[in-house]
Amino acid sequence: MAFLKIIRKNYKIFLVVLVVTGLYFIGNYISFVSVSGHAIPIAFKPLPNQIINSTTTIPDKISITFNERPESDASTIRVTDYNGTRIDNNDLKIGKSEKELTVSLNKSKIVSGDYFVTWFVLSKDDGWITKGSYSFSYISDRK
Protein backbone atom coordinates (compact mmCIF):
# COMPACT_ATOMS: atom_id res chain seq x y z
CA MET A 1 0.00 0.00 0.00
CA ALA A 2 2.80 2.41 0.83
CA PHE A 3 4.20 1.95 -2.68
CA LEU A 4 0.88 2.96 -4.26
CA LYS A 5 0.71 6.07 -2.07
CA ILE A 6 4.18 7.10 -3.23
CA ILE A 7 3.20 6.57 -6.88
CA ARG A 8 -0.01 8.60 -6.47
CA LYS A 9 1.90 11.48 -4.88
CA ASN A 10 4.69 11.41 -7.46
CA TYR A 11 2.86 10.07 -10.51
CA LYS A 12 4.49 12.62 -12.87
CA ILE A 13 7.97 11.48 -11.88
CA PHE A 14 6.86 7.85 -12.16
CA LEU A 15 5.51 8.48 -15.70
CA VAL A 16 8.74 10.21 -16.76
CA VAL A 17 10.83 7.31 -15.46
CA LEU A 18 8.54 4.82 -17.19
CA VAL A 19 8.69 6.68 -20.54
CA VAL A 20 12.49 7.13 -20.39
CA THR A 21 12.96 3.44 -19.56
CA GLY A 22 10.67 2.44 -22.44
CA LEU A 23 12.51 4.70 -24.88
CA TYR A 24 15.83 3.26 -23.72
CA PHE A 25 14.71 -0.30 -24.49
CA ILE A 26 13.11 0.69 -27.81
CA GLY A 27 16.30 2.54 -28.81
CA ASN A 28 18.44 -0.48 -28.03
CA TYR A 29 16.13 -2.74 -30.01
CA ILE A 30 16.23 -0.43 -33.04
CA SER A 31 20.02 -0.19 -32.97
CA PHE A 32 20.28 -3.99 -32.73
CA VAL A 33 17.97 -4.45 -35.72
CA SER A 34 19.95 -2.00 -37.86
CA VAL A 35 23.23 -3.85 -37.16
CA SER A 36 21.80 -7.00 -38.65
CA GLY A 37 21.57 -5.25 -42.03
CA HIS A 38 25.26 -5.65 -42.88
CA ALA A 39 26.50 -8.17 -45.46
CA ILE A 40 25.68 -11.47 -43.77
CA PRO A 41 26.08 -14.86 -45.47
CA ILE A 42 22.80 -16.57 -46.28
CA ALA A 43 24.12 -19.54 -48.32
CA PHE A 44 27.38 -21.50 -48.52
CA LYS A 45 28.77 -24.07 -50.98
CA PRO A 46 30.08 -26.32 -49.62
CA LEU A 47 28.12 -26.07 -46.39
CA PRO A 48 29.78 -25.33 -43.05
CA ASN A 49 30.91 -28.60 -41.38
CA GLN A 50 30.05 -30.58 -44.53
CA ILE A 51 31.95 -33.83 -45.00
CA ILE A 52 32.75 -34.47 -48.66
CA ASN A 53 33.57 -38.10 -49.49
CA SER A 54 33.82 -40.38 -52.50
CA THR A 55 30.06 -40.20 -53.11
CA THR A 56 30.26 -36.40 -53.31
CA THR A 57 32.49 -34.72 -55.84
CA ILE A 58 34.98 -32.12 -54.69
CA PRO A 59 33.56 -28.71 -55.59
CA ASP A 60 35.27 -26.65 -58.28
CA LYS A 61 34.73 -23.50 -56.26
CA ILE A 62 33.68 -22.06 -52.94
CA SER A 63 30.65 -19.79 -53.10
CA ILE A 64 29.10 -17.60 -50.44
CA THR A 65 25.88 -15.67 -51.02
CA PHE A 66 25.22 -12.60 -48.87
CA ASN A 67 22.08 -10.64 -48.04
CA GLU A 68 23.73 -7.52 -49.56
CA ARG A 69 25.92 -6.89 -52.60
CA PRO A 70 29.64 -7.38 -51.82
CA GLU A 71 32.32 -5.12 -53.32
CA SER A 72 34.53 -7.70 -55.06
CA ASP A 73 37.59 -5.42 -55.25
CA ALA A 74 37.65 -4.99 -51.46
CA SER A 75 36.48 -8.46 -50.39
CA THR A 76 38.23 -11.82 -50.02
CA ILE A 77 37.53 -15.51 -49.69
CA ARG A 78 40.54 -17.57 -48.66
CA VAL A 79 40.56 -21.38 -48.47
CA THR A 80 43.36 -23.10 -46.57
CA ASP A 81 44.22 -26.59 -45.42
CA TYR A 82 45.06 -27.65 -41.86
CA ASN A 83 48.65 -26.36 -42.27
CA GLY A 84 47.52 -22.94 -43.51
CA THR A 85 48.48 -23.63 -47.14
CA ARG A 86 46.21 -21.80 -49.52
CA ILE A 87 44.27 -24.15 -51.81
CA ASP A 88 42.16 -21.64 -53.71
CA ASN A 89 43.33 -19.91 -56.90
CA ASN A 90 42.99 -16.37 -55.48
CA ASP A 91 40.54 -15.50 -58.27
CA LEU A 92 37.62 -13.98 -56.37
CA LYS A 93 34.71 -12.85 -58.53
CA ILE A 94 31.01 -12.12 -58.44
CA GLY A 95 28.98 -15.30 -58.99
CA LYS A 96 25.66 -15.93 -60.73
CA SER A 97 23.92 -13.26 -58.65
CA GLU A 98 25.30 -9.88 -57.63
CA LYS A 99 25.19 -11.02 -53.99
CA GLU A 100 27.36 -14.11 -54.51
CA LEU A 101 31.17 -14.30 -54.28
CA THR A 102 33.12 -17.29 -55.60
CA VAL A 103 36.72 -18.46 -55.63
CA SER A 104 37.92 -21.52 -57.55
CA LEU A 105 39.82 -24.35 -55.88
CA ASN A 106 43.11 -25.91 -56.92
CA LYS A 107 41.86 -29.51 -56.79
CA SER A 108 45.40 -30.91 -57.13
CA LYS A 109 46.11 -29.61 -53.60
CA ILE A 110 43.06 -31.24 -52.02
CA VAL A 111 43.76 -34.39 -50.01
CA SER A 112 41.88 -35.95 -47.10
CA GLY A 113 41.61 -33.44 -44.29
CA ASP A 114 39.97 -30.35 -42.90
CA TYR A 115 39.70 -27.10 -44.85
CA PHE A 116 39.02 -23.61 -43.61
CA VAL A 117 37.17 -20.85 -45.46
CA THR A 118 37.64 -17.29 -44.23
CA TRP A 119 35.80 -14.36 -45.77
CA PHE A 120 36.07 -10.60 -45.47
CA VAL A 121 33.39 -8.53 -47.21
CA LEU A 122 32.76 -4.84 -47.82
CA SER A 123 29.09 -4.21 -48.56
CA LYS A 124 28.23 -2.01 -51.55
CA ASP A 125 24.85 -1.36 -49.93
CA ASP A 126 25.84 0.03 -46.53
CA GLY A 127 29.65 0.32 -46.61
CA TRP A 128 30.14 -1.92 -43.58
CA ILE A 129 32.76 -4.66 -43.36
CA THR A 130 31.91 -8.13 -42.09
CA LYS A 131 34.07 -11.22 -41.75
CA GLY A 132 33.79 -14.80 -40.69
CA SER A 133 34.95 -18.34 -41.24
CA TYR A 134 33.80 -21.93 -41.42
CA SER A 135 35.26 -25.34 -42.15
CA PHE A 136 34.49 -28.42 -44.22
CA SER A 137 36.22 -31.79 -44.55
CA TYR A 138 37.22 -34.07 -47.41
CA ILE A 139 37.64 -37.80 -46.90
CA SER A 140 39.19 -39.72 -49.78
CA ASP A 141 38.75 -43.46 -50.26
CA ARG A 142 42.05 -43.58 -52.18
CA LYS A 143 44.89 -45.25 -50.34
mmCIF file of C-alpha atoms in Angstrom:
data_model
loop_
_atom_site.group_PDB
_atom_site.id
_atom_site.type_symbol
_atom_site.label_atom_id
_atom_site.label_comp_id
_atom_site.label_asym_id
_atom_site.label_seq_id
_atom_site.Cartn_x
_atom_site.Cartn_y
_atom_site.Cartn_z
ATOM 1 C CA MET A 1 0.000 0.000 0.000
ATOM 2 C CA ALA A 2 2.803 2.408 0.828
ATOM 3 C CA PHE A 3 4.201 1.954 -2.676
ATOM 4 C CA LEU A 4 0.875 2.955 -4.256
ATOM 5 C CA LYS A 5 0.708 6.070 -2.067
ATOM 6 C CA ILE A 6 4.181 7.097 -3.231
ATOM 7 C CA ILE A 7 3.203 6.565 -6.882
ATOM 8 C CA ARG A 8 -0.006 8.600 -6.471
ATOM 9 C CA LYS A 9 1.902 11.485 -4.885
ATOM 10 C CA ASN A 10 4.694 11.413 -7.460
ATOM 11 C CA TYR A 11 2.863 10.073 -10.514
ATOM 12 C CA LYS A 12 4.490 12.621 -12.866
ATOM 13 C CA ILE A 13 7.970 11.477 -11.877
ATOM 14 C CA PHE A 14 6.859 7.847 -12.165
ATOM 15 C CA LEU A 15 5.515 8.477 -15.695
ATOM 16 C CA VAL A 16 8.735 10.214 -16.760
ATOM 17 C CA VAL A 17 10.832 7.308 -15.459
ATOM 18 C CA LEU A 18 8.536 4.820 -17.194
ATOM 19 C CA VAL A 19 8.691 6.682 -20.535
ATOM 20 C CA VAL A 20 12.487 7.125 -20.392
ATOM 21 C CA THR A 21 12.958 3.444 -19.565
ATOM 22 C CA GLY A 22 10.674 2.443 -22.437
ATOM 23 C CA LEU A 23 12.510 4.703 -24.879
ATOM 24 C CA TYR A 24 15.829 3.258 -23.720
ATOM 25 C CA PHE A 25 14.710 -0.303 -24.494
ATOM 26 C CA ILE A 26 13.115 0.689 -27.811
ATOM 27 C CA GLY A 27 16.301 2.539 -28.814
ATOM 28 C CA ASN A 28 18.444 -0.480 -28.025
ATOM 29 C CA TYR A 29 16.130 -2.740 -30.010
ATOM 30 C CA ILE A 30 16.227 -0.433 -33.045
ATOM 31 C CA SER A 31 20.022 -0.191 -32.966
ATOM 32 C CA PHE A 32 20.276 -3.995 -32.730
ATOM 33 C CA VAL A 33 17.973 -4.452 -35.718
ATOM 34 C CA SER A 34 19.953 -2.004 -37.862
ATOM 35 C CA VAL A 35 23.230 -3.846 -37.163
ATOM 36 C CA SER A 36 21.797 -7.004 -38.648
ATOM 37 C CA GLY A 37 21.565 -5.250 -42.031
ATOM 38 C CA HIS A 38 25.259 -5.650 -42.879
ATOM 39 C CA ALA A 39 26.498 -8.171 -45.462
ATOM 40 C CA ILE A 40 25.678 -11.465 -43.765
ATOM 41 C CA PRO A 41 26.085 -14.861 -45.470
ATOM 42 C CA ILE A 42 22.803 -16.566 -46.285
ATOM 43 C CA ALA A 43 24.123 -19.538 -48.325
ATOM 44 C CA PHE A 44 27.384 -21.501 -48.516
ATOM 45 C CA LYS A 45 28.768 -24.066 -50.982
ATOM 46 C CA PRO A 46 30.079 -26.325 -49.616
ATOM 47 C CA LEU A 47 28.121 -26.066 -46.394
ATOM 48 C CA PRO A 48 29.784 -25.330 -43.047
ATOM 49 C CA ASN A 49 30.908 -28.598 -41.385
ATOM 50 C CA GLN A 50 30.047 -30.578 -44.525
ATOM 51 C CA ILE A 51 31.946 -33.835 -45.004
ATOM 52 C CA ILE A 52 32.748 -34.472 -48.659
ATOM 53 C CA ASN A 53 33.573 -38.096 -49.489
ATOM 54 C CA SER A 54 33.821 -40.376 -52.497
ATOM 55 C CA THR A 55 30.062 -40.204 -53.112
ATOM 56 C CA THR A 56 30.261 -36.401 -53.312
ATOM 57 C CA THR A 57 32.490 -34.716 -55.843
ATOM 58 C CA ILE A 58 34.985 -32.123 -54.691
ATOM 59 C CA PRO A 59 33.558 -28.714 -55.588
ATOM 60 C CA ASP A 60 35.269 -26.647 -58.283
ATOM 61 C CA LYS A 61 34.726 -23.496 -56.262
ATOM 62 C CA ILE A 62 33.678 -22.063 -52.944
ATOM 63 C CA SER A 63 30.651 -19.791 -53.100
ATOM 64 C CA ILE A 64 29.105 -17.598 -50.437
ATOM 65 C CA THR A 65 25.880 -15.669 -51.016
ATOM 66 C CA PHE A 66 25.220 -12.600 -48.870
ATOM 67 C CA ASN A 67 22.077 -10.638 -48.042
ATOM 68 C CA GLU A 68 23.730 -7.517 -49.556
ATOM 69 C CA ARG A 69 25.921 -6.885 -52.600
ATOM 70 C CA PRO A 70 29.643 -7.376 -51.819
ATOM 71 C CA GLU A 71 32.318 -5.122 -53.320
ATOM 72 C CA SER A 72 34.530 -7.697 -55.059
ATOM 73 C CA ASP A 73 37.594 -5.418 -55.250
ATOM 74 C CA ALA A 74 37.648 -4.990 -51.462
ATOM 75 C CA SER A 75 36.477 -8.465 -50.393
ATOM 76 C CA THR A 76 38.229 -11.816 -50.022
ATOM 77 C CA ILE A 77 37.534 -15.508 -49.688
ATOM 78 C CA ARG A 78 40.537 -17.566 -48.658
ATOM 79 C CA VAL A 79 40.564 -21.378 -48.467
ATOM 80 C CA THR A 80 43.365 -23.102 -46.566
ATOM 81 C CA ASP A 81 44.219 -26.593 -45.417
ATOM 82 C CA TYR A 82 45.056 -27.647 -41.855
ATOM 83 C CA ASN A 83 48.652 -26.358 -42.266
ATOM 84 C CA GLY A 84 47.522 -22.943 -43.511
ATOM 85 C CA THR A 85 48.480 -23.634 -47.137
ATOM 86 C CA ARG A 86 46.212 -21.800 -49.518
ATOM 87 C CA ILE A 87 44.272 -24.155 -51.814
ATOM 88 C CA ASP A 88 42.156 -21.637 -53.707
ATOM 89 C CA ASN A 89 43.329 -19.912 -56.897
ATOM 90 C CA ASN A 90 42.991 -16.365 -55.476
ATOM 91 C CA ASP A 91 40.536 -15.495 -58.271
ATOM 92 C CA LEU A 92 37.616 -13.984 -56.366
ATOM 93 C CA LYS A 93 34.711 -12.855 -58.532
ATOM 94 C CA ILE A 94 31.007 -12.123 -58.440
ATOM 95 C CA GLY A 95 28.976 -15.296 -58.987
ATOM 96 C CA LYS A 96 25.662 -15.927 -60.725
ATOM 97 C CA SER A 97 23.917 -13.255 -58.654
ATOM 98 C CA GLU A 98 25.299 -9.883 -57.634
ATOM 99 C CA LYS A 99 25.187 -11.019 -53.987
ATOM 100 C CA GLU A 100 27.362 -14.113 -54.507
ATOM 101 C CA LEU A 101 31.166 -14.295 -54.282
ATOM 102 C CA THR A 102 33.119 -17.287 -55.598
ATOM 103 C CA VAL A 103 36.716 -18.457 -55.628
ATOM 104 C CA SER A 104 37.921 -21.518 -57.552
ATOM 105 C CA LEU A 105 39.819 -24.350 -55.875
ATOM 106 C CA ASN A 106 43.110 -25.914 -56.917
ATOM 107 C CA LYS A 107 41.864 -29.511 -56.794
ATOM 108 C CA SER A 108 45.396 -30.907 -57.131
ATOM 109 C CA LYS A 109 46.114 -29.613 -53.600
ATOM 110 C CA ILE A 110 43.061 -31.237 -52.023
ATOM 111 C CA VAL A 111 43.756 -34.392 -50.010
ATOM 112 C CA SER A 112 41.877 -35.948 -47.101
ATOM 113 C CA GLY A 113 41.606 -33.438 -44.287
ATOM 114 C CA ASP A 114 39.967 -30.348 -42.898
ATOM 115 C CA TYR A 115 39.700 -27.100 -44.854
ATOM 116 C CA PHE A 116 39.019 -23.606 -43.609
ATOM 117 C CA VAL A 117 37.170 -20.855 -45.461
ATOM 118 C CA THR A 118 37.644 -17.288 -44.233
ATOM 119 C CA TRP A 119 35.796 -14.360 -45.765
ATOM 120 C CA PHE A 120 36.075 -10.596 -45.471
ATOM 121 C CA VAL A 121 33.386 -8.530 -47.215
ATOM 122 C CA LEU A 122 32.765 -4.843 -47.823
ATOM 123 C CA SER A 123 29.089 -4.212 -48.558
ATOM 124 C CA LYS A 124 28.227 -2.011 -51.547
ATOM 125 C CA ASP A 125 24.850 -1.359 -49.927
ATOM 126 C CA ASP A 126 25.836 0.030 -46.535
ATOM 127 C CA GLY A 127 29.648 0.315 -46.611
ATOM 128 C CA TRP A 128 30.136 -1.924 -43.581
ATOM 129 C CA ILE A 129 32.760 -4.656 -43.361
ATOM 130 C CA THR A 130 31.907 -8.126 -42.085
ATOM 131 C CA LYS A 131 34.066 -11.216 -41.750
ATOM 132 C CA GLY A 132 33.792 -14.800 -40.687
ATOM 133 C CA SER A 133 34.946 -18.345 -41.241
ATOM 134 C CA TYR A 134 33.802 -21.934 -41.415
ATOM 135 C CA SER A 135 35.260 -25.341 -42.149
ATOM 136 C CA PHE A 136 34.494 -28.420 -44.218
ATOM 137 C CA SER A 137 36.224 -31.792 -44.551
ATOM 138 C CA TYR A 138 37.217 -34.066 -47.409
ATOM 139 C CA ILE A 139 37.642 -37.804 -46.898
ATOM 140 C CA SER A 140 39.187 -39.719 -49.783
ATOM 141 C CA ASP A 141 38.747 -43.461 -50.264
ATOM 142 C CA ARG A 142 42.047 -43.576 -52.185
ATOM 143 C CA LYS A 143 44.885 -45.255 -50.340
#
